[in-house]
PDB file of C-alpha atoms and ligand atoms in Angstrom:
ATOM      1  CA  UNK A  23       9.005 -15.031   5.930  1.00 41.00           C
ATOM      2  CA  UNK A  24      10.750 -14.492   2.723  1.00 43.00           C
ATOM      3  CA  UNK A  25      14.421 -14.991   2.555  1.00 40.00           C
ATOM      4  CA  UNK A  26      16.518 -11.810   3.365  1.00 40.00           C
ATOM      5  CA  UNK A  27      16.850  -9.915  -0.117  1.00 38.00           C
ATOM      6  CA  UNK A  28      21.143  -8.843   1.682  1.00 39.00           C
ATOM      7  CA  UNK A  29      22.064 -12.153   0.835  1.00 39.00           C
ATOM      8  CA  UNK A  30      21.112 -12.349  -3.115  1.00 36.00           C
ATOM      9  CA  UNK A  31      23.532 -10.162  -4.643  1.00 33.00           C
ATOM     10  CA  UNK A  32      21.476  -8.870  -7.572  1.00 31.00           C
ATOM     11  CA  UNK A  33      19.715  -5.615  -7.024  1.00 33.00           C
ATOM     12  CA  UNK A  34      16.486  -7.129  -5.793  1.00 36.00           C
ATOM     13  CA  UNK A  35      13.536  -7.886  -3.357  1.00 36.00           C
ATOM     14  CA  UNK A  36      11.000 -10.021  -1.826  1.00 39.00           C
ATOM     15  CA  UNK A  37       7.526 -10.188  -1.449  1.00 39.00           C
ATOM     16  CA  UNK A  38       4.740 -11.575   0.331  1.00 38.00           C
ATOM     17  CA  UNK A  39       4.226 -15.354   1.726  1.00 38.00           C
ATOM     18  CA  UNK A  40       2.039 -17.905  -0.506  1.00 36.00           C
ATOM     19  CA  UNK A  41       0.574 -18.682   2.995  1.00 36.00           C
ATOM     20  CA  UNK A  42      -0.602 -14.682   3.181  1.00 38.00           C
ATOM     21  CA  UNK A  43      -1.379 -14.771  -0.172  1.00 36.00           C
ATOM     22  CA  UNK A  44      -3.801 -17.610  -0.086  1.00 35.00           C
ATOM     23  CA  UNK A  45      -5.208 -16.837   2.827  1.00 36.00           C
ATOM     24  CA  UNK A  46      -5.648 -13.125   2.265  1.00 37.00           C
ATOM     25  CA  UNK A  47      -8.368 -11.924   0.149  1.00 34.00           C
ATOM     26  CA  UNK A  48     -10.588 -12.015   3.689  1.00 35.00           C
ATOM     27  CA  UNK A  49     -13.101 -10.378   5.896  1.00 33.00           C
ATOM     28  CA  UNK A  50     -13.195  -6.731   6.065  1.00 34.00           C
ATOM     29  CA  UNK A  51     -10.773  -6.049   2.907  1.00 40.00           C
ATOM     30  CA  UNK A  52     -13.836  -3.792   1.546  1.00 41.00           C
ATOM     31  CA  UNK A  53     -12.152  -1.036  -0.154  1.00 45.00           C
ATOM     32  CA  UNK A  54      -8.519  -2.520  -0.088  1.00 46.00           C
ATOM     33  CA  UNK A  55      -8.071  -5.662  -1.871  1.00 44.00           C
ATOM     34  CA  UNK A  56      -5.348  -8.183  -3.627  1.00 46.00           C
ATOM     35  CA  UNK A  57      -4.979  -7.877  -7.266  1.00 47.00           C
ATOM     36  CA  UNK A  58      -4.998 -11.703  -6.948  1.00 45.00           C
ATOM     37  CA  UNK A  59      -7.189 -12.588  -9.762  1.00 47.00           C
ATOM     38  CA  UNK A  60      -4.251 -11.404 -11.839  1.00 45.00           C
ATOM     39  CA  UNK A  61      -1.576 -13.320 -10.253  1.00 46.00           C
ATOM     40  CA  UNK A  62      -1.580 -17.001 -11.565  1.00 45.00           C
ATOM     41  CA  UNK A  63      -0.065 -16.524 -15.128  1.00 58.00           C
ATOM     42  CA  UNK A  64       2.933 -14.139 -14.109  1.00 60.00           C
ATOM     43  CA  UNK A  65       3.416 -16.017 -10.837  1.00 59.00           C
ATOM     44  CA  UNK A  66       3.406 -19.405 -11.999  1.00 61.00           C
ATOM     45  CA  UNK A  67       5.204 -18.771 -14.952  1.00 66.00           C
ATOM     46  CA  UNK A  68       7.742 -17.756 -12.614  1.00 64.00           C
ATOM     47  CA  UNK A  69       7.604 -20.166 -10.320  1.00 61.00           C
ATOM     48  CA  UNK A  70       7.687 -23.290 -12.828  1.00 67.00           C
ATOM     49  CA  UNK A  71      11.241 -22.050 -13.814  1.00 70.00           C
ATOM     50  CA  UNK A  72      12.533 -22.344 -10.083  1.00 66.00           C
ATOM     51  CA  UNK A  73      14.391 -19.047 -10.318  1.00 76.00           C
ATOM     52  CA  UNK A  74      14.020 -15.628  -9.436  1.00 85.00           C
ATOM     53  CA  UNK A  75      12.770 -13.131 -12.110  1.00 86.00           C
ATOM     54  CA  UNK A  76      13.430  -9.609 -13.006  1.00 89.00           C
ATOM     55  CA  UNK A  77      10.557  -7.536 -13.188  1.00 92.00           C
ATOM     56  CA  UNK A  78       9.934  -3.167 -13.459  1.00 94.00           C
ATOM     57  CA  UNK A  79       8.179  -1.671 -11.031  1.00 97.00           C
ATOM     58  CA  UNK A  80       6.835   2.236 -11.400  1.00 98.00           C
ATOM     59  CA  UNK A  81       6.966   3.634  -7.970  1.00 98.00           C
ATOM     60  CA  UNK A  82       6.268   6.966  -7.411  1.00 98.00           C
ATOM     61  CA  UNK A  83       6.742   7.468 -10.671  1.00 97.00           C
ATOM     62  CA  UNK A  84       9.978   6.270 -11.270  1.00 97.00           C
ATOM     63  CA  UNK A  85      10.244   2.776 -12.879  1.00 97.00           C
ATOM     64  CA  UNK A  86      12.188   0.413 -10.649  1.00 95.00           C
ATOM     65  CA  UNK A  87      14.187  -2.618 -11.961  1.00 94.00           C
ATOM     66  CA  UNK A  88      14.221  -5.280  -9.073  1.00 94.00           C
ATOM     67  CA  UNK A  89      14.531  -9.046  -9.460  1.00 91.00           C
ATOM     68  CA  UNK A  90      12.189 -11.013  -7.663  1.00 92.00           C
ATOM     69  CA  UNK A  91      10.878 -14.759  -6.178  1.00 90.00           C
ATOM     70  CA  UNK A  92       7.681 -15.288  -7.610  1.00 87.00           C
ATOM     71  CA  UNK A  93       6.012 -15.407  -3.442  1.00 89.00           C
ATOM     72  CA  UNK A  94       7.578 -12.177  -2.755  1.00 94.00           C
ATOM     73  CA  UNK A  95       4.881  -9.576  -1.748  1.00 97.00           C
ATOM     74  CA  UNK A  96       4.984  -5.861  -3.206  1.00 98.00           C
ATOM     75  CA  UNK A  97       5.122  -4.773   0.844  1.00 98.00           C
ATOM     76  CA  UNK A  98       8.328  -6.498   1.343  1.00 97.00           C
ATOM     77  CA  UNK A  99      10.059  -5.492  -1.800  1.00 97.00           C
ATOM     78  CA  UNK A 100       8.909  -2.081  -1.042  1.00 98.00           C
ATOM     79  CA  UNK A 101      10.338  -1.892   2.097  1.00 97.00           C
ATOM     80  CA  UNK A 102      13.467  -4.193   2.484  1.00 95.00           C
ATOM     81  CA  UNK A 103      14.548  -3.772  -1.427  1.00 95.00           C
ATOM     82  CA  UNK A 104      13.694  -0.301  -2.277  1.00 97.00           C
ATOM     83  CA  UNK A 105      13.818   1.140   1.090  1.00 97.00           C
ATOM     84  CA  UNK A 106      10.339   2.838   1.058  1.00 98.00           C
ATOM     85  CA  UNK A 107       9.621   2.015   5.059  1.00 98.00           C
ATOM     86  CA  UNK A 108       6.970   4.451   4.755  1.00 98.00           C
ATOM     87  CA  UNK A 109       4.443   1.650   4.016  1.00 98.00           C
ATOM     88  CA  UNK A 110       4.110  -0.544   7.329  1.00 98.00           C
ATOM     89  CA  UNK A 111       3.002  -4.440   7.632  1.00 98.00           C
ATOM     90  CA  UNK A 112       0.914  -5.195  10.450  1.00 97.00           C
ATOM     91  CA  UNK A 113      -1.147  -8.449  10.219  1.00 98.00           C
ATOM     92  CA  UNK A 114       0.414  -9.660   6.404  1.00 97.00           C
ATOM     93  CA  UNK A 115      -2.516 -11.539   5.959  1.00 97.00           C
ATOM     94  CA  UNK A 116      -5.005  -8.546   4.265  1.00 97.00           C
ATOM     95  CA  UNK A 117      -6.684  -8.155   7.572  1.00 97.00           C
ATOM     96  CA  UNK A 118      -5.428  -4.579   8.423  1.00 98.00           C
ATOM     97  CA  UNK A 119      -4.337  -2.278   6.210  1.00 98.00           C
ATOM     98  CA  UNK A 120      -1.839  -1.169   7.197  1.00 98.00           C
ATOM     99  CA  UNK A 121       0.304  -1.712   4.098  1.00 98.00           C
ATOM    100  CA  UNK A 122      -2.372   0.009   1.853  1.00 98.00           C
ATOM    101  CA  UNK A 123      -0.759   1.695  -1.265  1.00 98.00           C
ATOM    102  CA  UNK A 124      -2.398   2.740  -3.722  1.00 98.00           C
ATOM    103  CA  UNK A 125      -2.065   0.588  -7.808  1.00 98.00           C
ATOM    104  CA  UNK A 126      -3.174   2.423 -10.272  1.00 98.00           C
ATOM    105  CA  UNK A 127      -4.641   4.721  -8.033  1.00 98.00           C
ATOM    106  CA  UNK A 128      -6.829   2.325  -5.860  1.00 98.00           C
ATOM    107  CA  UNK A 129      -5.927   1.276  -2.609  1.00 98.00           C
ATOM    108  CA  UNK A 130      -4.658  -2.456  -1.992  1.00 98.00           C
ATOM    109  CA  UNK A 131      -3.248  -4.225   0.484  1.00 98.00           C
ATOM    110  CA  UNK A 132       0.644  -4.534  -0.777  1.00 98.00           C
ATOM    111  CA  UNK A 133       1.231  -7.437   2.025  1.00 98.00           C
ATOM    112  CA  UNK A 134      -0.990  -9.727   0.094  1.00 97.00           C
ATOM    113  CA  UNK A 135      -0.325  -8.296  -3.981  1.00 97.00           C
ATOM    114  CA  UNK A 136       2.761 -10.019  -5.093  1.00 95.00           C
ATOM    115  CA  UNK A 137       5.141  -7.927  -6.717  1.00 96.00           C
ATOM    116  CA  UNK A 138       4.825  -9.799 -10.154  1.00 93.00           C
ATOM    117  CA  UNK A 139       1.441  -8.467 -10.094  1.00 93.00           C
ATOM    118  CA  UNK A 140       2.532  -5.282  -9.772  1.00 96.00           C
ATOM    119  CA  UNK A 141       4.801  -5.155 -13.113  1.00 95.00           C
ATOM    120  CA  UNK A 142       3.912  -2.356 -14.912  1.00 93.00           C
ATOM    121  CA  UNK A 143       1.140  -1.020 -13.102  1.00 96.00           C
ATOM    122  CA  UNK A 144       1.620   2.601 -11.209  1.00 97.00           C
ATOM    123  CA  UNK A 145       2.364   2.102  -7.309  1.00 98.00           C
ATOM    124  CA  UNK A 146       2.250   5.339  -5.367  1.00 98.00           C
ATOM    125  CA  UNK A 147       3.444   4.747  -1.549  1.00 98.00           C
ATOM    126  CA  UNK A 148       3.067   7.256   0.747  1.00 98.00           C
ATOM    127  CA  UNK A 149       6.251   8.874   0.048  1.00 98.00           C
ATOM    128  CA  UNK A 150       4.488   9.755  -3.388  1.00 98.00           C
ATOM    129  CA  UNK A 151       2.408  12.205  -1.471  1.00 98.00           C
ATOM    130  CA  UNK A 152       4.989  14.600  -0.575  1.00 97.00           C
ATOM    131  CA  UNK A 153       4.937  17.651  -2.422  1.00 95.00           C
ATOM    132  CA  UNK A 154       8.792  18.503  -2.572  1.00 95.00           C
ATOM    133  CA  UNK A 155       9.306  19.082   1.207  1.00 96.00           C
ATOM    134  CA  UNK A 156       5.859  19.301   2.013  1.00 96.00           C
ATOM    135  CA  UNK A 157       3.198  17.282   3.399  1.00 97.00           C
ATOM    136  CA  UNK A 158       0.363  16.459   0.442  1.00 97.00           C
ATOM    137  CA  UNK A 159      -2.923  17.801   1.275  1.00 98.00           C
ATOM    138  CA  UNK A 160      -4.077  14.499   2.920  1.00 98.00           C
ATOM    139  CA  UNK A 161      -1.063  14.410   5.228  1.00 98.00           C
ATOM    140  CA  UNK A 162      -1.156  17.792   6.133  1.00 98.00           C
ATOM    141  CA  UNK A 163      -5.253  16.996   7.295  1.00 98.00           C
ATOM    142  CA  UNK A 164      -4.005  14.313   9.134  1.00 98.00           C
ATOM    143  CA  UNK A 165      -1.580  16.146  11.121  1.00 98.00           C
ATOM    144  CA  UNK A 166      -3.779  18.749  11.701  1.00 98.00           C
ATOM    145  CA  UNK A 167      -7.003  16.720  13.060  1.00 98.00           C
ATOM    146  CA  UNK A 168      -4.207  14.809  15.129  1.00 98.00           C
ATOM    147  CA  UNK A 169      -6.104  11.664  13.701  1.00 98.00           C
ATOM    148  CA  UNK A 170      -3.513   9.470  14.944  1.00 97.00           C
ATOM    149  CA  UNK A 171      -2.164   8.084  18.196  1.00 97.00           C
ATOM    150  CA  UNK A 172       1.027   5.389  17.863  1.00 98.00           C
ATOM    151  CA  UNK A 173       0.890   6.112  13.827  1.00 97.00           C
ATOM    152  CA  UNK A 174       1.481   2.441  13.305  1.00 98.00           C
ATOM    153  CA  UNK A 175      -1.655   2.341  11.238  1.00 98.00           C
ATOM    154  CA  UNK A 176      -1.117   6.051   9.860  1.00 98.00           C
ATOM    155  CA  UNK A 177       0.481   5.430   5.974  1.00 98.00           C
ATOM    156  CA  UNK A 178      -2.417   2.476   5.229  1.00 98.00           C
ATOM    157  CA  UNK A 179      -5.059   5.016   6.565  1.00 98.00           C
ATOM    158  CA  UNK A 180      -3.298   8.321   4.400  1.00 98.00           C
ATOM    159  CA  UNK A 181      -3.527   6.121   1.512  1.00 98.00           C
ATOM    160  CA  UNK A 182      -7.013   5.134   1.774  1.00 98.00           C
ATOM    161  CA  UNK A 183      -8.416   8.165   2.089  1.00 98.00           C
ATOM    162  CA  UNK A 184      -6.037   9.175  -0.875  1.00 98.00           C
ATOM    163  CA  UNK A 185      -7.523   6.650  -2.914  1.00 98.00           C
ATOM    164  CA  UNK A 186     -10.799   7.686  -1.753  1.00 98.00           C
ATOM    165  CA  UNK A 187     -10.582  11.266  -2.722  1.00 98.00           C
ATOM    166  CA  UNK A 188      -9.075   9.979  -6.204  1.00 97.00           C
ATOM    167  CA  UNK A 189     -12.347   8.768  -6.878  1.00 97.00           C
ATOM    168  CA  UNK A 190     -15.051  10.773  -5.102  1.00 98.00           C
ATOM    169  CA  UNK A 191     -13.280  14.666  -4.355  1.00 97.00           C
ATOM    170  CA  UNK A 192     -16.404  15.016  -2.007  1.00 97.00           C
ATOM    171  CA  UNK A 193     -17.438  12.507  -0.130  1.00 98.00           C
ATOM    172  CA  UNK A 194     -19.955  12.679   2.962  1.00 98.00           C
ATOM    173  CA  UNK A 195     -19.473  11.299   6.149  1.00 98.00           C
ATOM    174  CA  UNK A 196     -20.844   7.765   5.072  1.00 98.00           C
ATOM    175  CA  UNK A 197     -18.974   7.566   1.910  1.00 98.00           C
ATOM    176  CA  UNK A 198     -15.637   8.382   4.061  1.00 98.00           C
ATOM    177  CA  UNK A 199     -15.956   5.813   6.605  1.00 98.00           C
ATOM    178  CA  UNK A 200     -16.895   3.442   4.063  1.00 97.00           C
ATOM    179  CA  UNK A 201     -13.696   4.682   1.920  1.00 97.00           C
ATOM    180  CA  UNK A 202     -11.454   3.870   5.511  1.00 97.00           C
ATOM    181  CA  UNK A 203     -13.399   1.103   6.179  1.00 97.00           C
ATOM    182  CA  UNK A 204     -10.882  -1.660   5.053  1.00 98.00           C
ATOM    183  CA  UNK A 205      -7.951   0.053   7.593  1.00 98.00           C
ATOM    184  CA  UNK A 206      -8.045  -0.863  11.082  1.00 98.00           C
ATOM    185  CA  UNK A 207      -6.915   1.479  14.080  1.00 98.00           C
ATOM    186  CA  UNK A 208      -6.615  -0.243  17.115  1.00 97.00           C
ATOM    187  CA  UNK A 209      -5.871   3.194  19.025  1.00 97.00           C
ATOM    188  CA  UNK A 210      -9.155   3.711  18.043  1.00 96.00           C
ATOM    189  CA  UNK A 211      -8.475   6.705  16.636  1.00 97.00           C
ATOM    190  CA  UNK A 212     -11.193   6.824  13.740  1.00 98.00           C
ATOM    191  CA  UNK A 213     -13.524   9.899  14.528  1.00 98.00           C
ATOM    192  CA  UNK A 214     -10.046  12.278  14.137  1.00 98.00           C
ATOM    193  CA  UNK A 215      -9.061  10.202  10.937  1.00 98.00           C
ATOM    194  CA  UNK A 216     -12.985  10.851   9.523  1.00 98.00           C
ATOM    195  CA  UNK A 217     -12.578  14.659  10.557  1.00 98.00           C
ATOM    196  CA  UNK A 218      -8.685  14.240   8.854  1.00 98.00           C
ATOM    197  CA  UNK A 219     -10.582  12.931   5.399  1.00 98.00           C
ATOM    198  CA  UNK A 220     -13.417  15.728   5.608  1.00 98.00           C
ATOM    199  CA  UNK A 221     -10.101  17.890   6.074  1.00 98.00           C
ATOM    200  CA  UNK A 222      -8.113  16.519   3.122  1.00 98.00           C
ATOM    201  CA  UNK A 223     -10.702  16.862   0.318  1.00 98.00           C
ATOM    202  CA  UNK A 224     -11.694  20.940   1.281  1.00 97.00           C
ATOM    203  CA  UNK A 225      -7.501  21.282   0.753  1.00 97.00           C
ATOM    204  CA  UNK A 226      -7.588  19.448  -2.136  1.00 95.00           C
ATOM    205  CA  UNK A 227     -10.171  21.514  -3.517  1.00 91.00           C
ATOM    206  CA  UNK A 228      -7.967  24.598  -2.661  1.00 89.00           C
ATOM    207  CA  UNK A 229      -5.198  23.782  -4.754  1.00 78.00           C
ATOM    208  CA  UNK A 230      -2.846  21.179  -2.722  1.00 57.00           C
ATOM    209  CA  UNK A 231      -3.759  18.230  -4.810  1.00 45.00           C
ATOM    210  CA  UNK A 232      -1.326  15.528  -4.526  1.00 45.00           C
TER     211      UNK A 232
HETATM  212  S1  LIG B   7      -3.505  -5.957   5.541  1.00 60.33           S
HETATM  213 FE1  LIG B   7      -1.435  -5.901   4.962  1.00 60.33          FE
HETATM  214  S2  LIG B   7      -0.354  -5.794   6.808  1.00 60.33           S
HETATM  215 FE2  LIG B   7      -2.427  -6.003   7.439  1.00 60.33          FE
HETATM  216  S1  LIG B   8      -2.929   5.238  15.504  1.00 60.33           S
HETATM  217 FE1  LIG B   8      -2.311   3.403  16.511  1.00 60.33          FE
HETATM  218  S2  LIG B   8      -3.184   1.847  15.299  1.00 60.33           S
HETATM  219 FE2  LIG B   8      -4.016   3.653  14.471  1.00 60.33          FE
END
């Protein structure tokens, strides 16, 4: 576990373990994946220095100054530097999902993306989905099919299917469970979060876009 971010007094964060990292990109990551392939330059540039480094993040739009160790994941400088608790870490070793945000507008798993890979690129958490005060068309499908049961697994499944309907606005029934097929529910809650999808891209289509 990454050292607690409190007890650096710069503005920054933390990020994911070199043990999740390395043993991430696994099994059943189909649609959800590490940006990990563009990792080893920024990282170990980094990390050859022995010191932290400060890096911009654009989160929801809004570009985010945060200094960072170079094995710091994007879900834990998310959550425990920036305060966006929105995104949730289940397994931390790209197994779940349940951390799913979406980098320039495709889903990955933030537990195993470092934040260094993240520099520059657009992040959108699901706290980017609100609408002002309202629930974006995807959660608002969501809460209306009742397609979850603890919620634990709710954000990584909103942001698939977000990602999803960024890419294909109509997907059938195959394409969607495909689309959700990298997030795990172990309520078992998947035939409400299929209906939730079919759901999200008819309000889409009538003007809630997110
Ligand atoms: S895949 Fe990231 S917490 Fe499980
Ligand atoms: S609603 Fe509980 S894990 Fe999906």
């Amino acid at each position: 576990m990454p050292e607690d971010p409190k007890n650096n007094k710069t503005e920054v964060t933390q990020g994911l373990s070199r043990r999740g990292f390395l043993s991430s990109v696994s099994a059943g990551a189909v649609v959800a994946v590490s940006l990990k392939d563009a990792v080893p330059v920024r990282a170990q540039e980094i990390e050859a220095t022995g010191k932290t480094a400060t890096i911009q993040l654009i989160v929801n739009g809004t570009r985010r100054k945060v200094l960072v160790e170079p094995r710091w994941s994007l879900a834990y400088v998310l959550r425990e530097v920036l305060g966006l608790t929105g995104t949730k870490i289940g397994c931390e070793r790209g197994e779940c999902g349940a951390c799913t945000v979406l980098i320039d507008g495709k889903p990955q798993y933030s537990c195993i993306t470092l934040a260094v890979e993240a520099e520059g690129r657009e992040i959108t958490t699901i706290e980017g989905l609100m609408q002002g005060d309202k629930l974006g068309p995807v959660q608002q499908a969501f809460l209306e099919e009742d397609a979850f049961q603890c919620g634990f697994c709710t954000s990584g499944q909103i942001m698939a299917v977000e990602g999803l309907l960024r890419r294909n606005a109509n997907p059938d029934m195959d394409q969607i469970r495909t689309g959700v097929s990298g997030n795990l529910c172990r309520c078992g809650a998947y035939k409400n979060i299929f209906n939730a999808a079919e759901k999200a891209s008819r309000l889409k289509k009538q003007g809630g876009a997110s």
